[in-house]
PDB file of N, CA and C in Angstrom:
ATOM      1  N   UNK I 394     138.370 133.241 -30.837  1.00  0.00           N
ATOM      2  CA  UNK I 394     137.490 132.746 -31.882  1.00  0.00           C
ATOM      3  C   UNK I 394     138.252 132.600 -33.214  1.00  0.00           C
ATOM      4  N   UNK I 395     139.314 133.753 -33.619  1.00  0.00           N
ATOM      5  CA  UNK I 395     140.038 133.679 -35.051  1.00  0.00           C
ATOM      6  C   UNK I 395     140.833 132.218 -35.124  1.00  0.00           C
ATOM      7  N   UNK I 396     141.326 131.639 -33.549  1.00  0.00           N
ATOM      8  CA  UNK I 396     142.041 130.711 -33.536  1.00  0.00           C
ATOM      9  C   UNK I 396     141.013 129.353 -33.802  1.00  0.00           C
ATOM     10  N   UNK I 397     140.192 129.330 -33.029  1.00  0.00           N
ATOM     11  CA  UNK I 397     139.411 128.420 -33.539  1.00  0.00           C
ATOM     12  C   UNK I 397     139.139 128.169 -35.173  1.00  0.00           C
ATOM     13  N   UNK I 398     138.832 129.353 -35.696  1.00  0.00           N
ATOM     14  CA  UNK I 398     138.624 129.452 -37.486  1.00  0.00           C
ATOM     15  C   UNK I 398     139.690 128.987 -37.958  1.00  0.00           C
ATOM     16  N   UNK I 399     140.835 128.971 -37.520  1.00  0.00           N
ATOM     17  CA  UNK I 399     142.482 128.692 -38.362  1.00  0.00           C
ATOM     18  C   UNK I 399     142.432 127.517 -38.131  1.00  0.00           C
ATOM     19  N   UNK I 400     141.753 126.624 -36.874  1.00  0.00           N
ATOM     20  CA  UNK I 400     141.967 125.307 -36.988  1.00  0.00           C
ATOM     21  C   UNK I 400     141.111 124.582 -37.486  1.00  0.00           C
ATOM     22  N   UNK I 401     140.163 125.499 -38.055  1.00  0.00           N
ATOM     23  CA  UNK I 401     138.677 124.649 -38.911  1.00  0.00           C
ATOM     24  C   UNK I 401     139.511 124.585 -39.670  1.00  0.00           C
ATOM     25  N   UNK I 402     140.110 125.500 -40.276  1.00  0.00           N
ATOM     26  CA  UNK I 402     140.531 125.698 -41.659  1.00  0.00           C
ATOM     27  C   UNK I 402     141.599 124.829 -42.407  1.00  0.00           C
ATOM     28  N   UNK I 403     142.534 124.798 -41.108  1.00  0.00           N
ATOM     29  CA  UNK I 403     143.814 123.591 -41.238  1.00  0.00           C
ATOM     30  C   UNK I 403     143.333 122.590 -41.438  1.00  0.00           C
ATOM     31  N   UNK I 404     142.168 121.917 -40.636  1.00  0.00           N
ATOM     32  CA  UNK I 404     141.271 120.861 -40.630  1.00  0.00           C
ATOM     33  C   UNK I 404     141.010 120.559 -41.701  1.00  0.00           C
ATOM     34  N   UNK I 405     139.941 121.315 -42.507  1.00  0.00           N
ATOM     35  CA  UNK I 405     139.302 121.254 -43.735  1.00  0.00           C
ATOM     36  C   UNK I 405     140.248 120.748 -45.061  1.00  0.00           C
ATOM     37  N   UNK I 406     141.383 121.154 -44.592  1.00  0.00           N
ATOM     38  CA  UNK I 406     142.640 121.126 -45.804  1.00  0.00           C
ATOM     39  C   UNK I 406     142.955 120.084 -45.458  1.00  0.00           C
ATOM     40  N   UNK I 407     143.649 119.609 -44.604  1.00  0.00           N
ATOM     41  CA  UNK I 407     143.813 118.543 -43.879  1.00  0.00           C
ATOM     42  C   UNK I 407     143.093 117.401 -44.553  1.00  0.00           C
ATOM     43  N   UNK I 408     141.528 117.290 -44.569  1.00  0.00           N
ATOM     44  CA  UNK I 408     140.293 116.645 -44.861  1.00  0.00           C
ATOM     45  C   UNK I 408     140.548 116.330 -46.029  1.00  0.00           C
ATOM     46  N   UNK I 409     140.615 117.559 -46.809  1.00  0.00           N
ATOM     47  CA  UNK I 409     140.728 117.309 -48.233  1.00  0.00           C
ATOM     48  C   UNK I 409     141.747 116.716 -49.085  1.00  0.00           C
ATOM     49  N   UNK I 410     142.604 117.093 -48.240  1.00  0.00           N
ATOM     50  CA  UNK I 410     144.248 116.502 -48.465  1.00  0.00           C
ATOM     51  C   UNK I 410     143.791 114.789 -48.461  1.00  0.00           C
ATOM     52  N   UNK I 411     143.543 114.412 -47.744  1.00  0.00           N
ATOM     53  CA  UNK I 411     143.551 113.300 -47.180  1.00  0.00           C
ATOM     54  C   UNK I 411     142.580 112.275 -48.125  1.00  0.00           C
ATOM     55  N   UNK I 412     141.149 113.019 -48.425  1.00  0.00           N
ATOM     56  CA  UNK I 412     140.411 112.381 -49.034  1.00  0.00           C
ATOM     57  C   UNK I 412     140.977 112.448 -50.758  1.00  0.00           C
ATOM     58  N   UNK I 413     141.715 113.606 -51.152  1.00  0.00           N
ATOM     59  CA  UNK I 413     141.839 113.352 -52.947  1.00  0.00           C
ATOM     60  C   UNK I 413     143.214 111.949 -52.750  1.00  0.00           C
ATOM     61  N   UNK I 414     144.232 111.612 -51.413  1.00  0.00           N
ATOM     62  CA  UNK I 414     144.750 110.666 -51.065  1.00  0.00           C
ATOM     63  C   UNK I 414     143.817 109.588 -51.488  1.00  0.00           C
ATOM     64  N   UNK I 415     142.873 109.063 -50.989  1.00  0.00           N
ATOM     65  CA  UNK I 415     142.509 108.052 -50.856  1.00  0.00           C
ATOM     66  C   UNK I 415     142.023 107.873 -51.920  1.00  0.00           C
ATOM     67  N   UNK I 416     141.201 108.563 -52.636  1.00  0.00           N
ATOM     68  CA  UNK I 416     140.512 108.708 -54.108  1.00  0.00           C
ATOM     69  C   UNK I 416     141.735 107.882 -54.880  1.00  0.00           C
ATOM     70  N   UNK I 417     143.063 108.237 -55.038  1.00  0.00           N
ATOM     71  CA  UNK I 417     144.190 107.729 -55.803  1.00  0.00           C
ATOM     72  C   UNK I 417     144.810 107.128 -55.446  1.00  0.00           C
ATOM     73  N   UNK I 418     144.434 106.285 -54.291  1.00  0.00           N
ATOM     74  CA  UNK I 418     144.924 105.055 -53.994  1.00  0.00           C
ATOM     75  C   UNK I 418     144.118 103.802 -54.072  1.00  0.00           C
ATOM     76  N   UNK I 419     144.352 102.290 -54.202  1.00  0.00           N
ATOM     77  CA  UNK I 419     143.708 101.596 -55.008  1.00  0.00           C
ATOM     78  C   UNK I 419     144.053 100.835 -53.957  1.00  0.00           C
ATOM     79  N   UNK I 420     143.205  99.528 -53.570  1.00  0.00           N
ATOM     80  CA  UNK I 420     143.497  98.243 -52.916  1.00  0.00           C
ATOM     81  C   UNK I 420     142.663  97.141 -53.679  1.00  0.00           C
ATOM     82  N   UNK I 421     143.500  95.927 -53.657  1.00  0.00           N
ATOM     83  CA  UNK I 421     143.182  94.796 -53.977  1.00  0.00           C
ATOM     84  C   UNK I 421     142.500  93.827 -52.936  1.00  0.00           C
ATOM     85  N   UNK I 422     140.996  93.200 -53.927  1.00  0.00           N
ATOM     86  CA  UNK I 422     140.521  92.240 -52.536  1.00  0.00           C
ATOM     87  C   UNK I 422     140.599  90.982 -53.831  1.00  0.00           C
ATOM     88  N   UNK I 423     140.522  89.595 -53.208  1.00  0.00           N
ATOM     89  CA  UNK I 423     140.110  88.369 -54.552  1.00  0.00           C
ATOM     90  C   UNK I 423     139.423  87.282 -53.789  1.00  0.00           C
ATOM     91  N   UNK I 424     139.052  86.363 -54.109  1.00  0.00           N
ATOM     92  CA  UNK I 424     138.041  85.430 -54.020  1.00  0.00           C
ATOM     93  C   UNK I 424     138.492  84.080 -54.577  1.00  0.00           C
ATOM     94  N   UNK I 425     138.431  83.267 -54.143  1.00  0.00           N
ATOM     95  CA  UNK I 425     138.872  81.709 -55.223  1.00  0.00           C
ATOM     96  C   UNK I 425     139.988  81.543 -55.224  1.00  0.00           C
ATOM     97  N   UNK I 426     141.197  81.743 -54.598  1.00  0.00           N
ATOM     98  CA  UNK I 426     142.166  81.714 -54.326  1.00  0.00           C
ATOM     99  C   UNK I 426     143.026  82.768 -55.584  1.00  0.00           C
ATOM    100  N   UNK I 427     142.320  83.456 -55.295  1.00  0.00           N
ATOM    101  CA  UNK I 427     142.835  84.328 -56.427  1.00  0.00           C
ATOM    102  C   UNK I 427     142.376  84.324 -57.788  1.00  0.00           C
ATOM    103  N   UNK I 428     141.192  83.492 -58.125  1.00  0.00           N
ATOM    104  CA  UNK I 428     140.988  83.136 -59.133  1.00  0.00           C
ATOM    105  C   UNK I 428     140.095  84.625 -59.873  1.00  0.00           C
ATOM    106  N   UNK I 429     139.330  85.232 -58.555  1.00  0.00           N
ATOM    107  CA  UNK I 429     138.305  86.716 -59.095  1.00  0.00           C
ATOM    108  C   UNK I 429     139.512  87.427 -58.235  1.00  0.00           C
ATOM    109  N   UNK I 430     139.800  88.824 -58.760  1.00  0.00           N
ATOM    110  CA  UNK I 430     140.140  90.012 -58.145  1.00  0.00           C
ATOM    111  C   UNK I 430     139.632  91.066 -58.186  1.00  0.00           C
ATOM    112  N   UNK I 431     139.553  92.200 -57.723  1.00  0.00           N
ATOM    113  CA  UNK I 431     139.169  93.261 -57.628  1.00  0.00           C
ATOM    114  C   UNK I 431     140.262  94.806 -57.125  1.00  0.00           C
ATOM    115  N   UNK I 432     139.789  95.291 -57.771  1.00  0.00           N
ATOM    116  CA  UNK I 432     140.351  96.845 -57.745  1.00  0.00           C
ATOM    117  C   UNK I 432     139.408  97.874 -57.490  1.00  0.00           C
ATOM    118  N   UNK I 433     139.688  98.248 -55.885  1.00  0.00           N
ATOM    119  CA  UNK I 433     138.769  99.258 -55.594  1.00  0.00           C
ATOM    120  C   UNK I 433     139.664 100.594 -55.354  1.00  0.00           C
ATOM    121  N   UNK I 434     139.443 101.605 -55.582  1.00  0.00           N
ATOM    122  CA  UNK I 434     139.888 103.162 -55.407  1.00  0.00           C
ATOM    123  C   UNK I 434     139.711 103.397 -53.851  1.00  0.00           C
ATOM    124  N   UNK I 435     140.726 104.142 -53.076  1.00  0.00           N
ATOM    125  CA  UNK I 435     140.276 104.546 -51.744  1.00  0.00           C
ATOM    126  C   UNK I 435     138.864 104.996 -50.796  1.00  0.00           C
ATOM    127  N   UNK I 436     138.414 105.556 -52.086  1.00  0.00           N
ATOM    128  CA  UNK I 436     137.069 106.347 -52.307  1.00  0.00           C
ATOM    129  C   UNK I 436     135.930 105.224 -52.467  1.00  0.00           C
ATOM    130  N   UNK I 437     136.576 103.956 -52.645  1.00  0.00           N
ATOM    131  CA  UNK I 437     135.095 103.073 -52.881  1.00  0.00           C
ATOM    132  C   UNK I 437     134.680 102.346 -53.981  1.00  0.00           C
ATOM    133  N   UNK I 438     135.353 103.743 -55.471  1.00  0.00           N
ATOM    134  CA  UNK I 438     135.218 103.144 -56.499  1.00  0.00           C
ATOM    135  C   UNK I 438     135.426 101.601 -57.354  1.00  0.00           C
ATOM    136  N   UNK I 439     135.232 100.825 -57.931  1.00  0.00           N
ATOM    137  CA  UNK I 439     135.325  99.639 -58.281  1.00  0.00           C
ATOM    138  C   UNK I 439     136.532 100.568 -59.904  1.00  0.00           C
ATOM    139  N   UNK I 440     137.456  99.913 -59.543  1.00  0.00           N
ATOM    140  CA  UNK I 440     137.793 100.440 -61.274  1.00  0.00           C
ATOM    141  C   UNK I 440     138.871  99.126 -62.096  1.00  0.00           C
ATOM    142  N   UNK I 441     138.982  97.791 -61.145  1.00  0.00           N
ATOM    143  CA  UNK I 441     138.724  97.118 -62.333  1.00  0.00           C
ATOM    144  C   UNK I 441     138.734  95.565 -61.480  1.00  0.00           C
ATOM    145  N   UNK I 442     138.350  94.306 -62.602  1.00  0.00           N
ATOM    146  CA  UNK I 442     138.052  93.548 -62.132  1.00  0.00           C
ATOM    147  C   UNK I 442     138.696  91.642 -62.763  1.00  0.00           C
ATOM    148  N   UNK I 443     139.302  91.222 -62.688  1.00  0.00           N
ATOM    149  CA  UNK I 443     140.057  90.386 -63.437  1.00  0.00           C
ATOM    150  C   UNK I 443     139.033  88.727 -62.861  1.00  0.00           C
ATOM    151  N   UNK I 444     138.968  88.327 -63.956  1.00  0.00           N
ATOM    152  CA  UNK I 444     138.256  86.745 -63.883  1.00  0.00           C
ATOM    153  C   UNK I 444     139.313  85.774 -64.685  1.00  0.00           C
ATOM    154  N   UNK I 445     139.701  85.000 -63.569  1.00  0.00           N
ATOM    155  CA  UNK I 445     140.464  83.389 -64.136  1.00  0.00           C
ATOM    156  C   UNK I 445     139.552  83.033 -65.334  1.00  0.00           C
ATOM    157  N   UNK I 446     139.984  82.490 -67.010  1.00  0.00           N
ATOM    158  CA  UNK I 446     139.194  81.480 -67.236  1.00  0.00           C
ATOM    159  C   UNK I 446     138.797  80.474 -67.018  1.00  0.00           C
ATOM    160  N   UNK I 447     139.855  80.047 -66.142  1.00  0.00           N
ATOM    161  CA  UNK I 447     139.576  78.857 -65.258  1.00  0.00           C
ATOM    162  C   UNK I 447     137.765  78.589 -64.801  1.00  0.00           C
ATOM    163  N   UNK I 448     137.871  79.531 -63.918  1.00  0.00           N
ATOM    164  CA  UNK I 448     136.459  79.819 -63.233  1.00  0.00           C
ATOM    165  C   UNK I 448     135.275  80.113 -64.036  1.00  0.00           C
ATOM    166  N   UNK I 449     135.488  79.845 -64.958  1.00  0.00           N
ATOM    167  CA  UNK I 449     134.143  80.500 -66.126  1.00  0.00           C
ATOM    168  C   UNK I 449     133.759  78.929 -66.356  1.00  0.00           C
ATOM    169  N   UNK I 450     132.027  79.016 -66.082  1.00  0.00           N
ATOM    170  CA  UNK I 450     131.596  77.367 -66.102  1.00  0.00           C
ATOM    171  C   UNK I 450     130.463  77.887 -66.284  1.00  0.00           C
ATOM    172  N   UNK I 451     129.989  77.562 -67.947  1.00  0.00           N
ATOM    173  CA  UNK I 451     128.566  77.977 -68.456  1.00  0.00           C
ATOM    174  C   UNK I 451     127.721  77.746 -67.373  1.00  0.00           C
ATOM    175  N   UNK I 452     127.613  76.295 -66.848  1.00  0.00           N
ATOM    176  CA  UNK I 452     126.556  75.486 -66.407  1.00  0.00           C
ATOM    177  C   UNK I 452     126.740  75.755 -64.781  1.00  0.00           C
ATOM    178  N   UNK I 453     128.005  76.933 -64.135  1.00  0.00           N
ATOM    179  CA  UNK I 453     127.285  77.128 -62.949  1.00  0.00           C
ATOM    180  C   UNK I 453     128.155  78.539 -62.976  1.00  0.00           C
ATOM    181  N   UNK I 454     126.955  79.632 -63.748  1.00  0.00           N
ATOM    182  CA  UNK I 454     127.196  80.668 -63.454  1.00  0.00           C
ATOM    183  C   UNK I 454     127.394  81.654 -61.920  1.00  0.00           C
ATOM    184  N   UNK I 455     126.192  80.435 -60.990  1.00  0.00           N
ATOM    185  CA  UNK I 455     126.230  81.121 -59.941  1.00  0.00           C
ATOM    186  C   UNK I 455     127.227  81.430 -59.134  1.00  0.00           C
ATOM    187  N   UNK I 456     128.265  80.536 -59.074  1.00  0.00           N
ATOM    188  CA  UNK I 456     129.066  79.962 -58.719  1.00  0.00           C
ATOM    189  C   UNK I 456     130.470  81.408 -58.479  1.00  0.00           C
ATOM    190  N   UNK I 457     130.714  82.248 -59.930  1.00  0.00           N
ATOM    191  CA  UNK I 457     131.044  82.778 -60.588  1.00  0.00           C
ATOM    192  C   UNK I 457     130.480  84.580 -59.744  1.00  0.00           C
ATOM    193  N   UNK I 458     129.321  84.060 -60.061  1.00  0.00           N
ATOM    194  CA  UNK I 458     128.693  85.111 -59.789  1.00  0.00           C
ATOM    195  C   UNK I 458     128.861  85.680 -57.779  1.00  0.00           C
ATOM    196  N   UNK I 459     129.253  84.353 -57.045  1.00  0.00           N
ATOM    197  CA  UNK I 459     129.429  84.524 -55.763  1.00  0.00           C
ATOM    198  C   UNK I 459     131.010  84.939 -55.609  1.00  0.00           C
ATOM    199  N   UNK I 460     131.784  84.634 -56.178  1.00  0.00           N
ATOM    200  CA  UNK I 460     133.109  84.750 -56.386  1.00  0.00           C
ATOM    201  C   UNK I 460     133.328  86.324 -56.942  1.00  0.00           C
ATOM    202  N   UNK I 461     132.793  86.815 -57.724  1.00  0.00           N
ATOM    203  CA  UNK I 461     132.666  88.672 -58.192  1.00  0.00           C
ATOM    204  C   UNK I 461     132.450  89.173 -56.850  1.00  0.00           C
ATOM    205  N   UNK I 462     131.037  88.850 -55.996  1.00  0.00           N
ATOM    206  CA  UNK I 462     130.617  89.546 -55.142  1.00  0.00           C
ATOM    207  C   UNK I 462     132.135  89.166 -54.203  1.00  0.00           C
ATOM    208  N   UNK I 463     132.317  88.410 -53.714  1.00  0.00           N
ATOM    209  CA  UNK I 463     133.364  88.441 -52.481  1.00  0.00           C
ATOM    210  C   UNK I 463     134.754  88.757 -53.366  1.00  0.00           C
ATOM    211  N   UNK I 464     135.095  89.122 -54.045  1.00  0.00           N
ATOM    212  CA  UNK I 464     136.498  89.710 -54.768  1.00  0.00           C
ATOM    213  C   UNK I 464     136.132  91.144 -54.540  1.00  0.00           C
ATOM    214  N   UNK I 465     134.887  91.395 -54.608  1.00  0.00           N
ATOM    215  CA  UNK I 465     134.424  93.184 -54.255  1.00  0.00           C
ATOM    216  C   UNK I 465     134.347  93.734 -52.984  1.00  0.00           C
ATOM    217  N   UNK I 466     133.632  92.460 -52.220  1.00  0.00           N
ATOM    218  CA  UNK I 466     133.552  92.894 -50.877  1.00  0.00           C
ATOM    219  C   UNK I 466     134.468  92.751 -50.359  1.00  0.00           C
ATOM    220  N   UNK I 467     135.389  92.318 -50.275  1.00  0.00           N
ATOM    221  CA  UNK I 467     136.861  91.956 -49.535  1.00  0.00           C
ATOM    222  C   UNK I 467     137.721  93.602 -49.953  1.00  0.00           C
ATOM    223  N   UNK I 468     137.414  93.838 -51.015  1.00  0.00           N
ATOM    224  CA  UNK I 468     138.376  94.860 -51.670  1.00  0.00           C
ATOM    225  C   UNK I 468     137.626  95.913 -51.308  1.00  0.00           C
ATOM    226  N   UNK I 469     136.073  96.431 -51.356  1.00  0.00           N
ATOM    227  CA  UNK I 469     135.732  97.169 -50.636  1.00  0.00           C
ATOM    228  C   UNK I 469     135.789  97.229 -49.191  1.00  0.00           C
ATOM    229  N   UNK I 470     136.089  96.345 -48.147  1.00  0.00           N
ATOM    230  CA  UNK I 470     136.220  95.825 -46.851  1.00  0.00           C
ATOM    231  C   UNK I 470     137.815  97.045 -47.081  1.00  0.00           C
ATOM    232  N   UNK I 471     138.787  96.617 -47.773  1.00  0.00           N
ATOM    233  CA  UNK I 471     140.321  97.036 -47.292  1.00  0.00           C
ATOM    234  C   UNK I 471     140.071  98.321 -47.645  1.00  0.00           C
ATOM    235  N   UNK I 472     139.398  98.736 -48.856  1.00  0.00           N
ATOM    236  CA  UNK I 472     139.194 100.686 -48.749  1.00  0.00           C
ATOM    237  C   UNK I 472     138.089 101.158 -48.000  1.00  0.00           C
ATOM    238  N   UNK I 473     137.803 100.613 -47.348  1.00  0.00           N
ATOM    239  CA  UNK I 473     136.954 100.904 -46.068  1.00  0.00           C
ATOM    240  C   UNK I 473     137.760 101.532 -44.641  1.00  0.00           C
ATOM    241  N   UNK I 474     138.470 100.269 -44.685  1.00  0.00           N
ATOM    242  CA  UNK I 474     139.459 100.482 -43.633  1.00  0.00           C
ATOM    243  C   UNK I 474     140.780 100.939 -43.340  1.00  0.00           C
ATOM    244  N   UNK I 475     140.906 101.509 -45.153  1.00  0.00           N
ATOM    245  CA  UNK I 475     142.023 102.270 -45.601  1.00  0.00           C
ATOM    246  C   UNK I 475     141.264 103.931 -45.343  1.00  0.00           C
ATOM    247  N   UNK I 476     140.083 103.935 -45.271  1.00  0.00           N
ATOM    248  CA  UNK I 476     139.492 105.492 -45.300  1.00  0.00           C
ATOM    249  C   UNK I 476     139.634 105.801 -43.738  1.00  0.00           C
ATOM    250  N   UNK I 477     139.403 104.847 -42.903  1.00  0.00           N
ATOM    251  CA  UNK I 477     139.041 105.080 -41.681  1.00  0.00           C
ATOM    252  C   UNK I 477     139.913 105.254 -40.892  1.00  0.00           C
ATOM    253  N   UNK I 478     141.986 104.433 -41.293  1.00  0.00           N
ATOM    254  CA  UNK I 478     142.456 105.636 -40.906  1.00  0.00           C
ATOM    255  C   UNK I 478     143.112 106.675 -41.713  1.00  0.00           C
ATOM    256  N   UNK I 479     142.486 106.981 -42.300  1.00  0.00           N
ATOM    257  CA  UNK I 479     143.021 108.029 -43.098  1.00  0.00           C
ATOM    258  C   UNK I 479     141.988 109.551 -42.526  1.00  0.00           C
ATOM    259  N   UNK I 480     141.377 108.646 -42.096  1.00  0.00           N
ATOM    260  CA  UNK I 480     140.329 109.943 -41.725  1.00  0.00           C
ATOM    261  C   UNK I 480     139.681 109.917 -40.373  1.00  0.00           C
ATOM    262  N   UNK I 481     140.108 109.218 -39.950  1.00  0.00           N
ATOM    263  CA  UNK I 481     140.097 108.713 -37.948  1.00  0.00           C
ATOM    264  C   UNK I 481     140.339 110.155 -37.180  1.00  0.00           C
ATOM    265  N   UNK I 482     141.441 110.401 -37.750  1.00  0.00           N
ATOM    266  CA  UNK I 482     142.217 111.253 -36.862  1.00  0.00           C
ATOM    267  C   UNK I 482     141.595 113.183 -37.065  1.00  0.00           C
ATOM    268  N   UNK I 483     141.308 112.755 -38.464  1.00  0.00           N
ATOM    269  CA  UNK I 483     140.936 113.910 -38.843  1.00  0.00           C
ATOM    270  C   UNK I 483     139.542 114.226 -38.316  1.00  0.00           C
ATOM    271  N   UNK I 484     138.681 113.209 -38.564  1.00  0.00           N
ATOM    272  CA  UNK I 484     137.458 113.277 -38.111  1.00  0.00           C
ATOM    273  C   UNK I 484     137.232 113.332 -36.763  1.00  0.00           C
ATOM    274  N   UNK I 485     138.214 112.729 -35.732  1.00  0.00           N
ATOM    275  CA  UNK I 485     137.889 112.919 -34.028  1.00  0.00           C
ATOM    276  C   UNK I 485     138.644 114.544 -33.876  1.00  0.00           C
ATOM    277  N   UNK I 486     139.308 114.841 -34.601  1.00  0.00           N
ATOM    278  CA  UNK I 486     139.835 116.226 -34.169  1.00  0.00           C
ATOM    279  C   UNK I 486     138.978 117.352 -34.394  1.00  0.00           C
ATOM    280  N   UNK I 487     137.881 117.180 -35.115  1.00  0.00           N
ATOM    281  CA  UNK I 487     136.815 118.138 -35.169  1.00  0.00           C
ATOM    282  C   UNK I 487     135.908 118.370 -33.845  1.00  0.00           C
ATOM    283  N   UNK I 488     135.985 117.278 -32.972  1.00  0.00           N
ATOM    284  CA  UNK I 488     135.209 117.454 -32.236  1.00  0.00           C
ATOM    285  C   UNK I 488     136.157 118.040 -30.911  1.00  0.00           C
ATOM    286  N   UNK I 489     137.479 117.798 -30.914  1.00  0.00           N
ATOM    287  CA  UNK I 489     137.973 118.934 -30.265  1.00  0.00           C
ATOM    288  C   UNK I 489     138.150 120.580 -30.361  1.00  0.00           C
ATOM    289  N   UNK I 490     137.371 120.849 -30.788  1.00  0.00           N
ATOM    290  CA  UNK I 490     137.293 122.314 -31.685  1.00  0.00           C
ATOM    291  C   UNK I 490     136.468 122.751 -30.535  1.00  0.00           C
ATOM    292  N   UNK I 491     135.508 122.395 -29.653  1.00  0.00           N
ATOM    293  CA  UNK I 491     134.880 122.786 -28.684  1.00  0.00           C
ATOM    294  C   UNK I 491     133.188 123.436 -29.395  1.00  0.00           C
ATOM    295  N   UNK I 492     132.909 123.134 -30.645  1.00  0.00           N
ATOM    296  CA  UNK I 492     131.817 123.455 -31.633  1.00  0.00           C
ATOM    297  C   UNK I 492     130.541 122.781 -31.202  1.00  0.00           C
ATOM    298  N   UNK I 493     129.406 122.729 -31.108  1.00  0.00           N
ATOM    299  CA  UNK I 493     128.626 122.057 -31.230  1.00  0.00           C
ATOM    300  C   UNK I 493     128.083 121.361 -32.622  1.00  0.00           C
ATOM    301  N   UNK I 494     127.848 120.229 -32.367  1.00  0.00           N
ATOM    302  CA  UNK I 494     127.737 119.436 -33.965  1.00  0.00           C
ATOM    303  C   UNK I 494     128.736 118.997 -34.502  1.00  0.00           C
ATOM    304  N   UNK I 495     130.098 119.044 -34.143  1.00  0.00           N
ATOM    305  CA  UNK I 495     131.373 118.700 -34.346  1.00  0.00           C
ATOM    306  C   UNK I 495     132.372 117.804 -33.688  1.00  0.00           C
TER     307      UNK I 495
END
């Protein structure tokens, strides 16, 4: 049983290790041929966001406004799939622990 606890424990560190990783790592998604970009944090966060003036057109904001959303979702899409393996391995190894709920 103590051995089992040492490998929660490695685990947990492991986990954490892994997730303040991703928190401080950043990926880029953009839209318009680059014209919207985005900066998302490993973690999800949005922390910054660059617009071409090019692309700025009073008279079709919407336009603009579809181009933000897919510069985000693309960039949230890559720290999505930057978490998953970062935490794939960690997360299926819990359930070798032989635990229930794990």
């Amino acid at each position: 049983m103590q051995q089992i606890l040492q490998q929660a424990q490695k685990m947990q560190e492991q986990l954490m290790s892994a997730q303040e990783e991703l928190a401080n790592t950043e990926t880029t998604g953009s839209a318009g041929g680059g014209l919207v970009t985005a900066v998302v944090s490993g973690s999800g966060e949005l922390k910054s966001l660059t617009i071409d003036p090019k692309v700025v057109d009073p008279d079709d904001v919407e336009t603009l406004a579809d181009l933000v959303v897919a510069a985000v979702r693309d960039a949230s899409g890559k720290a999505q799939q930057m978490a998953a393996e970062a935490m794939g391995p960690l997360a299926g190894g819990m359930g070798g622990l032989g635990l229930p709920g794990m």
